[in-house]
Amino acid sequence: MSIINQYSCISRYDGIDNRIERYFYFAAGDAPPALPSGVAVNVFCHDYLKDGFNDNPAYKRLTQIAGHFALWNRQDSRFVDDDNDGFSIADQLVKQEVEKLGATISQKKYFSLFPLPYYPVVGANTQEPPFTIEEQISRNSGLALRPFIDQNGKSFCPDYNDYKGDSPELVALGRIIGTPTEGLYLGVGEAQTVTGDNISQIQRIEPNFLYIRENVLKKIWFHFGANNLPIKPTEETENQRTYFYWPPDFSNPYIKKEGYQDLYTVSSRNDFELIFQRQSDSLDETITETITHDRKFVCVPKVGE
């Protein structure tokens, strides 16, 4: 298992109000390098108010959250495609276990590498806005599992109860990975703006986005109901548009703390492509093609509650 940490980088520019923020991710033991001194003078991935303007490998990353979620370790030999047929050993073992249980199933791709934004591009392009989704380096930090669909058409990520149930496919999957899973969701923030010395210099910047695991999201997500008041989702309303404030306030999640929190919308793969006007080509369509009722992106190993 690969434990994934989240951090952020911000960019500030002379004569421009506000800041542009982006979230990034790295696996434990694979920390991103410090930003080179003097190259990206307006981009910071550490607390420059406390530690000074120049970055250092010893500095904690800005807003770092350790163990934000988990993926399967890409070095695990079970996930190697040893015969280059597009299916990993784990994919093939699931099919074999199903057949041992006396059932038949077509070969499926259950697992795939899941690229994550790792580090901002630094250099000439970061000296002026925008600080865009294109200006980042991605890294395959681990693998994710495709969601499943139950008999009622609802998506789910399997846990121990499913592995002990009556579905040969899920029993077989449990024998191979033996790990309970949870959904990983994508939250897209509101459009960001930067303002220069006059109104004509206002620029709209691509919104920030982040990944959030199910057991965190479902403590803080909500719908906007009558009079724009937040309403906690139920199983019957999970297919409706849902939102959350980030950073989270678990004790009072439905009131926005101005100047501290931003509003995020739980978004599907299609939502992502429409918002950013580009294909999410770094994401494997095989495991994100499932139409999930609540917009969960993929399934990942469950960590904590």
Short mmCIF file of C-alpha atoms in Angstrom, two decimals:
data_model
loop_
_atom_site.label_atom_id
_atom_site.label_comp_id
_atom_site.label_asym_id
_atom_site.label_seq_id
_atom_site.Cartn_x
_atom_site.Cartn_y
_atom_site.Cartn_z
CA MET A 1 0.00 0.00 0.00
CA SER A 2 1.18 3.53 -0.78
CA ILE A 3 0.18 6.25 1.65
CA ILE A 4 -0.51 9.48 -0.26
CA ASN A 5 0.10 12.92 1.23
CA GLN A 6 -1.50 16.14 0.01
CA TYR A 7 0.13 19.57 -0.07
CA SER A 8 -0.38 22.86 -1.87
CA CYS A 9 1.60 25.48 -3.73
CA ILE A 10 0.58 29.10 -4.11
CA SER A 11 1.60 31.80 -6.55
CA ARG A 12 1.67 35.53 -5.92
CA TYR A 13 2.44 38.32 -8.40
CA ASP A 14 3.41 41.99 -8.09
CA GLY A 15 0.43 44.30 -8.57
CA ILE A 16 -2.05 41.44 -8.35
CA ASP A 17 -4.49 40.84 -5.52
CA ASN A 18 -5.29 37.41 -4.11
CA ARG A 19 -3.35 34.24 -4.70
CA ILE A 20 -3.63 31.20 -6.93
CA GLU A 21 -3.51 27.85 -5.16
CA ARG A 22 -3.02 24.30 -6.47
CA TYR A 23 -3.01 20.96 -4.65
CA PHE A 24 -0.35 18.29 -5.24
CA TYR A 25 0.28 14.76 -3.99
CA PHE A 26 3.20 12.51 -3.17
CA ALA A 27 3.63 9.00 -1.83
CA ALA A 28 5.28 8.57 1.56
CA GLY A 29 9.01 8.24 0.95
CA ASP A 30 8.82 10.12 -2.36
CA ALA A 31 8.73 13.74 -1.22
CA PRO A 32 8.94 16.34 -4.00
CA PRO A 33 12.15 18.34 -4.28
CA ALA A 34 12.39 21.86 -2.93
CA LEU A 35 11.71 24.57 -5.47
CA PRO A 36 15.02 25.85 -6.87
CA SER A 37 16.07 29.19 -5.44
CA GLY A 38 15.52 32.18 -7.72
CA VAL A 39 13.74 30.25 -10.47
CA ALA A 40 10.11 30.55 -9.42
CA VAL A 41 10.22 33.70 -7.33
CA ASN A 42 6.43 33.96 -7.12
CA VAL A 43 5.62 30.30 -6.42
CA PHE A 44 5.84 28.83 -2.92
CA CYS A 45 5.29 25.26 -1.73
CA HIS A 46 6.42 25.92 1.85
CA ASP A 47 5.49 28.42 4.57
CA TYR A 48 7.56 31.35 3.33
CA LEU A 49 6.28 33.61 6.10
CA LYS A 50 7.81 31.31 8.73
CA ASP A 51 10.79 29.85 6.88
CA GLY A 52 11.76 32.60 4.44
CA PHE A 53 11.45 32.87 0.67
CA ASN A 54 14.00 30.22 -0.33
CA ASP A 55 12.73 26.64 -0.20
CA ASN A 56 14.61 23.82 1.50
CA PRO A 57 14.15 20.01 1.44
CA ALA A 58 13.86 20.06 5.23
CA TYR A 59 10.79 22.30 5.16
CA LYS A 60 7.35 20.77 5.50
CA ARG A 61 5.22 21.25 2.39
CA LEU A 62 2.53 23.92 2.58
CA THR A 63 -0.80 22.73 4.11
CA GLN A 64 0.59 19.19 4.08
CA ILE A 65 -1.85 16.44 5.13
CA ALA A 66 -0.12 13.13 5.84
CA GLY A 67 -2.08 10.01 4.91
CA HIS A 68 -4.71 11.92 2.94
CA PHE A 69 -5.62 8.66 1.19
CA ALA A 70 -3.95 5.47 -0.05
CA LEU A 71 -3.30 3.62 -3.31
CA TRP A 72 -1.97 0.16 -4.02
CA ASN A 73 1.81 0.15 -4.30
CA ARG A 74 2.97 0.18 -7.91
CA GLN A 75 6.01 -1.91 -6.89
CA ASP A 76 3.73 -4.78 -5.79
CA SER A 77 4.44 -7.67 -8.17
CA ARG A 78 0.71 -8.53 -8.33
CA PHE A 79 0.13 -5.43 -10.44
CA VAL A 80 2.72 -6.17 -13.11
CA ASP A 81 1.46 -6.82 -16.64
CA ASP A 82 3.95 -9.62 -17.23
CA ASP A 83 2.70 -10.65 -20.68
CA ASN A 84 1.86 -7.16 -22.01
CA ASP A 85 -1.77 -8.03 -22.71
CA GLY A 86 -3.17 -4.99 -20.87
CA PHE A 87 -4.10 -6.96 -17.74
CA SER A 88 -2.08 -7.22 -14.56
CA ILE A 89 -1.36 -10.45 -12.73
CA ALA A 90 -3.96 -9.37 -10.15
CA ASP A 91 -6.57 -8.87 -12.89
CA GLN A 92 -5.90 -12.37 -14.19
CA LEU A 93 -5.87 -13.93 -10.71
CA VAL A 94 -9.35 -12.58 -9.99
CA LYS A 95 -10.69 -14.35 -13.10
CA GLN A 96 -8.91 -17.57 -12.12
CA GLU A 97 -10.35 -17.46 -8.60
CA VAL A 98 -13.86 -16.90 -9.99
CA GLU A 99 -13.46 -20.01 -12.14
CA LYS A 100 -12.28 -22.00 -9.10
CA LEU A 101 -15.57 -21.03 -7.46
CA GLY A 102 -17.43 -22.62 -10.36
CA ALA A 103 -18.46 -19.40 -12.12
CA THR A 104 -17.38 -17.77 -15.36
CA ILE A 105 -16.46 -14.17 -16.05
CA SER A 106 -14.83 -12.25 -18.88
CA GLN A 107 -11.36 -10.86 -18.27
CA LYS A 108 -11.60 -7.36 -16.77
CA LYS A 109 -9.14 -4.65 -15.93
CA TYR A 110 -9.73 -3.99 -12.25
CA PHE A 111 -6.61 -1.99 -11.40
CA SER A 112 -4.79 0.81 -13.14
CA LEU A 113 -2.08 3.34 -12.41
CA PHE A 114 -3.54 6.54 -11.03
CA PRO A 115 -1.46 9.62 -11.93
CA LEU A 116 -1.52 12.53 -9.50
CA PRO A 117 -0.23 16.11 -9.75
CA TYR A 118 3.14 15.91 -7.99
CA TYR A 119 5.09 19.14 -8.46
CA PRO A 120 4.59 22.51 -10.18
CA VAL A 121 6.50 23.32 -13.33
CA VAL A 122 9.01 26.02 -12.45
CA GLY A 123 10.69 28.38 -14.86
CA ALA A 124 9.70 31.15 -17.23
CA ASN A 125 6.05 30.13 -17.45
CA THR A 126 5.53 30.52 -13.71
CA GLN A 127 6.60 34.16 -13.62
CA GLU A 128 3.24 35.37 -14.92
CA PRO A 129 -0.32 34.12 -14.42
CA PRO A 130 -1.99 31.78 -14.99
CA PHE A 131 -0.71 28.99 -12.75
CA THR A 132 -2.60 26.37 -14.77
CA ILE A 133 -3.31 22.66 -14.65
CA GLU A 134 -0.87 22.32 -17.54
CA GLU A 135 1.94 23.73 -15.39
CA GLN A 136 2.42 20.67 -13.23
CA ILE A 137 4.35 17.43 -13.22
CA SER A 138 2.32 14.27 -12.62
CA ARG A 139 3.53 11.02 -11.11
CA ASN A 140 2.09 7.51 -10.99
CA SER A 141 2.10 7.15 -7.21
CA GLY A 142 0.09 3.92 -7.11
CA LEU A 143 -2.90 2.01 -8.45
CA ALA A 144 -6.65 2.40 -8.02
CA LEU A 145 -9.57 -0.02 -8.40
CA ARG A 146 -12.61 0.50 -10.62
CA PRO A 147 -15.93 0.96 -8.76
CA PHE A 148 -18.61 -1.74 -8.82
CA ILE A 149 -22.35 -1.36 -9.47
CA ASP A 150 -24.92 -3.13 -7.28
CA GLN A 151 -28.28 -4.59 -8.33
CA ASN A 152 -29.96 -1.23 -7.71
CA GLY A 153 -27.60 0.61 -10.04
CA LYS A 154 -25.62 2.26 -7.25
CA SER A 155 -21.85 2.32 -7.26
CA PHE A 156 -19.86 0.97 -4.35
CA CYS A 157 -16.35 0.10 -3.27
CA PRO A 158 -16.09 -3.42 -1.77
CA ASP A 159 -15.29 -4.15 1.87
CA TYR A 160 -14.94 -7.26 4.04
CA ASN A 161 -18.68 -7.98 3.95
CA ASP A 162 -18.59 -8.09 0.15
CA TYR A 163 -15.57 -10.40 0.20
CA LYS A 164 -17.56 -12.82 2.37
CA GLY A 165 -20.78 -12.49 0.37
CA ASP A 166 -22.34 -14.49 -2.45
CA SER A 167 -20.76 -12.73 -5.45
CA PRO A 168 -18.00 -14.98 -6.86
CA GLU A 169 -16.31 -11.95 -8.39
CA LEU A 170 -16.08 -10.07 -5.09
CA VAL A 171 -15.11 -13.18 -3.13
CA ALA A 172 -12.31 -13.72 -5.66
CA LEU A 173 -11.24 -10.08 -5.43
CA GLY A 174 -11.08 -10.37 -1.65
CA ARG A 175 -8.83 -13.41 -1.94
CA ILE A 176 -6.42 -11.44 -4.12
CA ILE A 177 -6.26 -8.07 -2.32
CA GLY A 178 -7.91 -8.75 1.05
CA THR A 179 -8.22 -5.03 1.73
CA PRO A 180 -11.45 -3.11 2.38
CA THR A 181 -11.84 -0.15 0.04
CA GLU A 182 -13.51 3.24 -0.04
CA GLY A 183 -14.36 5.72 -2.76
CA LEU A 184 -12.04 8.49 -3.86
CA TYR A 185 -13.82 11.62 -5.05
CA LEU A 186 -12.76 14.67 -7.01
CA GLY A 187 -13.69 18.13 -5.74
CA VAL A 188 -13.46 21.13 -8.05
CA GLY A 189 -13.27 24.61 -6.55
CA GLU A 190 -14.81 27.82 -7.78
CA ALA A 191 -13.13 29.75 -10.59
CA GLN A 192 -10.25 31.83 -9.28
CA THR A 193 -9.58 35.41 -10.32
CA VAL A 194 -6.53 37.63 -10.15
CA THR A 195 -6.88 41.40 -10.25
CA GLY A 196 -4.29 43.91 -11.40
CA ASP A 197 -4.20 47.69 -10.98
CA ASN A 198 -7.49 48.26 -12.80
CA ILE A 199 -10.64 46.38 -13.70
CA SER A 200 -9.36 45.57 -17.19
CA GLN A 201 -6.63 43.40 -15.67
CA ILE A 202 -9.01 40.89 -14.06
CA GLN A 203 -8.22 37.35 -15.20
CA ARG A 204 -10.23 34.21 -14.56
CA ILE A 205 -7.98 31.31 -13.63
CA GLU A 206 -8.77 27.61 -13.75
CA PRO A 207 -10.28 26.41 -10.47
CA ASN A 208 -8.30 24.38 -7.99
CA PHE A 209 -9.17 20.71 -7.55
CA LEU A 210 -8.43 18.06 -4.96
CA TYR A 211 -9.04 14.40 -4.19
CA ILE A 212 -10.89 13.41 -1.04
CA ARG A 213 -11.64 9.95 0.33
CA GLU A 214 -15.15 8.77 1.08
CA ASN A 215 -14.93 8.54 4.86
CA VAL A 216 -13.84 12.18 5.04
CA LEU A 217 -16.18 13.52 2.37
CA LYS A 218 -19.34 12.01 3.83
CA LYS A 219 -18.75 13.83 7.11
CA ILE A 220 -18.79 17.23 5.42
CA TRP A 221 -20.71 17.05 2.12
CA PHE A 222 -24.10 18.66 1.55
CA HIS A 223 -26.69 19.79 -0.99
CA PHE A 224 -28.01 23.32 -1.28
CA GLY A 225 -31.71 23.14 -0.46
CA ALA A 226 -34.51 25.67 -0.07
CA ASN A 227 -33.27 29.22 0.52
CA ASN A 228 -29.78 27.96 -0.31
CA LEU A 229 -29.49 26.21 3.06
CA PRO A 230 -27.17 23.18 3.31
CA ILE A 231 -28.84 19.77 3.59
CA LYS A 232 -27.04 16.55 4.51
CA PRO A 233 -27.29 13.98 1.68
CA THR A 234 -29.10 10.68 2.18
CA GLU A 235 -28.83 7.43 0.22
CA GLU A 236 -31.79 8.62 -1.85
CA THR A 237 -30.21 11.99 -2.72
CA GLU A 238 -26.55 11.08 -3.27
CA ASN A 239 -27.04 11.38 -7.02
CA GLN A 240 -27.83 15.09 -6.67
CA ARG A 241 -25.14 17.75 -6.93
CA THR A 242 -23.10 17.80 -3.72
CA TYR A 243 -20.61 20.24 -2.23
CA PHE A 244 -18.16 20.60 0.64
CA TYR A 245 -16.03 23.30 2.23
CA TRP A 246 -12.26 22.86 2.38
CA PRO A 247 -10.24 22.83 4.60
CA PRO A 248 -12.81 20.84 6.58
CA ASP A 249 -14.42 21.80 9.86
CA PHE A 250 -15.84 18.51 11.11
CA SER A 251 -17.57 20.09 14.09
CA ASN A 252 -19.47 22.61 11.95
CA PRO A 253 -19.14 21.53 8.30
CA TYR A 254 -22.06 23.43 6.73
CA ILE A 255 -21.06 27.02 7.50
CA LYS A 256 -18.33 28.55 5.37
CA LYS A 257 -15.48 30.21 7.25
CA GLU A 258 -14.70 33.22 5.06
CA GLY A 259 -11.04 33.79 4.36
CA TYR A 260 -10.22 30.21 5.33
CA GLN A 261 -12.47 27.82 3.41
CA ASP A 262 -13.41 27.45 -0.25
CA LEU A 263 -16.44 25.77 -1.78
CA TYR A 264 -15.81 22.58 -3.78
CA THR A 265 -18.21 20.65 -6.01
CA VAL A 266 -18.04 16.85 -6.13
CA SER A 267 -17.33 16.21 -9.82
CA SER A 268 -17.25 13.26 -12.21
CA ARG A 269 -14.73 12.60 -14.96
CA ASN A 270 -17.07 14.24 -17.48
CA ASP A 271 -17.50 17.26 -15.21
CA PHE A 272 -13.71 17.57 -15.00
CA GLU A 273 -13.31 17.57 -18.78
CA LEU A 274 -16.06 20.15 -19.28
CA ILE A 275 -14.69 22.49 -16.62
CA PHE A 276 -11.07 22.36 -17.75
CA GLN A 277 -11.85 22.07 -21.47
CA ARG A 278 -9.40 19.22 -21.88
CA GLN A 279 -9.48 15.46 -21.73
CA SER A 280 -8.29 13.94 -18.49
CA ASP A 281 -5.89 11.87 -20.57
CA SER A 282 -3.70 11.04 -17.59
CA LEU A 283 -6.60 9.04 -16.12
CA ASP A 284 -7.20 5.51 -17.35
CA GLU A 285 -10.66 5.42 -18.93
CA THR A 286 -10.93 1.71 -18.17
CA ILE A 287 -11.36 2.29 -14.46
CA THR A 288 -13.10 5.67 -14.60
CA GLU A 289 -15.66 4.82 -17.29
CA THR A 290 -18.16 3.41 -14.78
CA ILE A 291 -21.10 5.78 -14.33
CA THR A 292 -21.28 6.20 -10.57
CA HIS A 293 -24.46 7.52 -8.99
CA ASP A 294 -22.59 9.73 -6.51
CA ARG A 295 -19.67 10.71 -8.80
CA LYS A 296 -17.05 8.61 -7.02
CA PHE A 297 -13.96 8.50 -9.18
CA VAL A 298 -12.22 5.26 -8.19
CA CYS A 299 -11.86 2.89 -5.23
CA VAL A 300 -8.77 2.95 -3.02
CA PRO A 301 -7.59 1.05 0.08
CA LYS A 302 -9.52 2.19 3.14
CA VAL A 303 -7.47 4.12 5.70
CA GLY A 304 -9.01 5.16 9.01
CA GLU A 305 -12.52 6.41 9.58
#
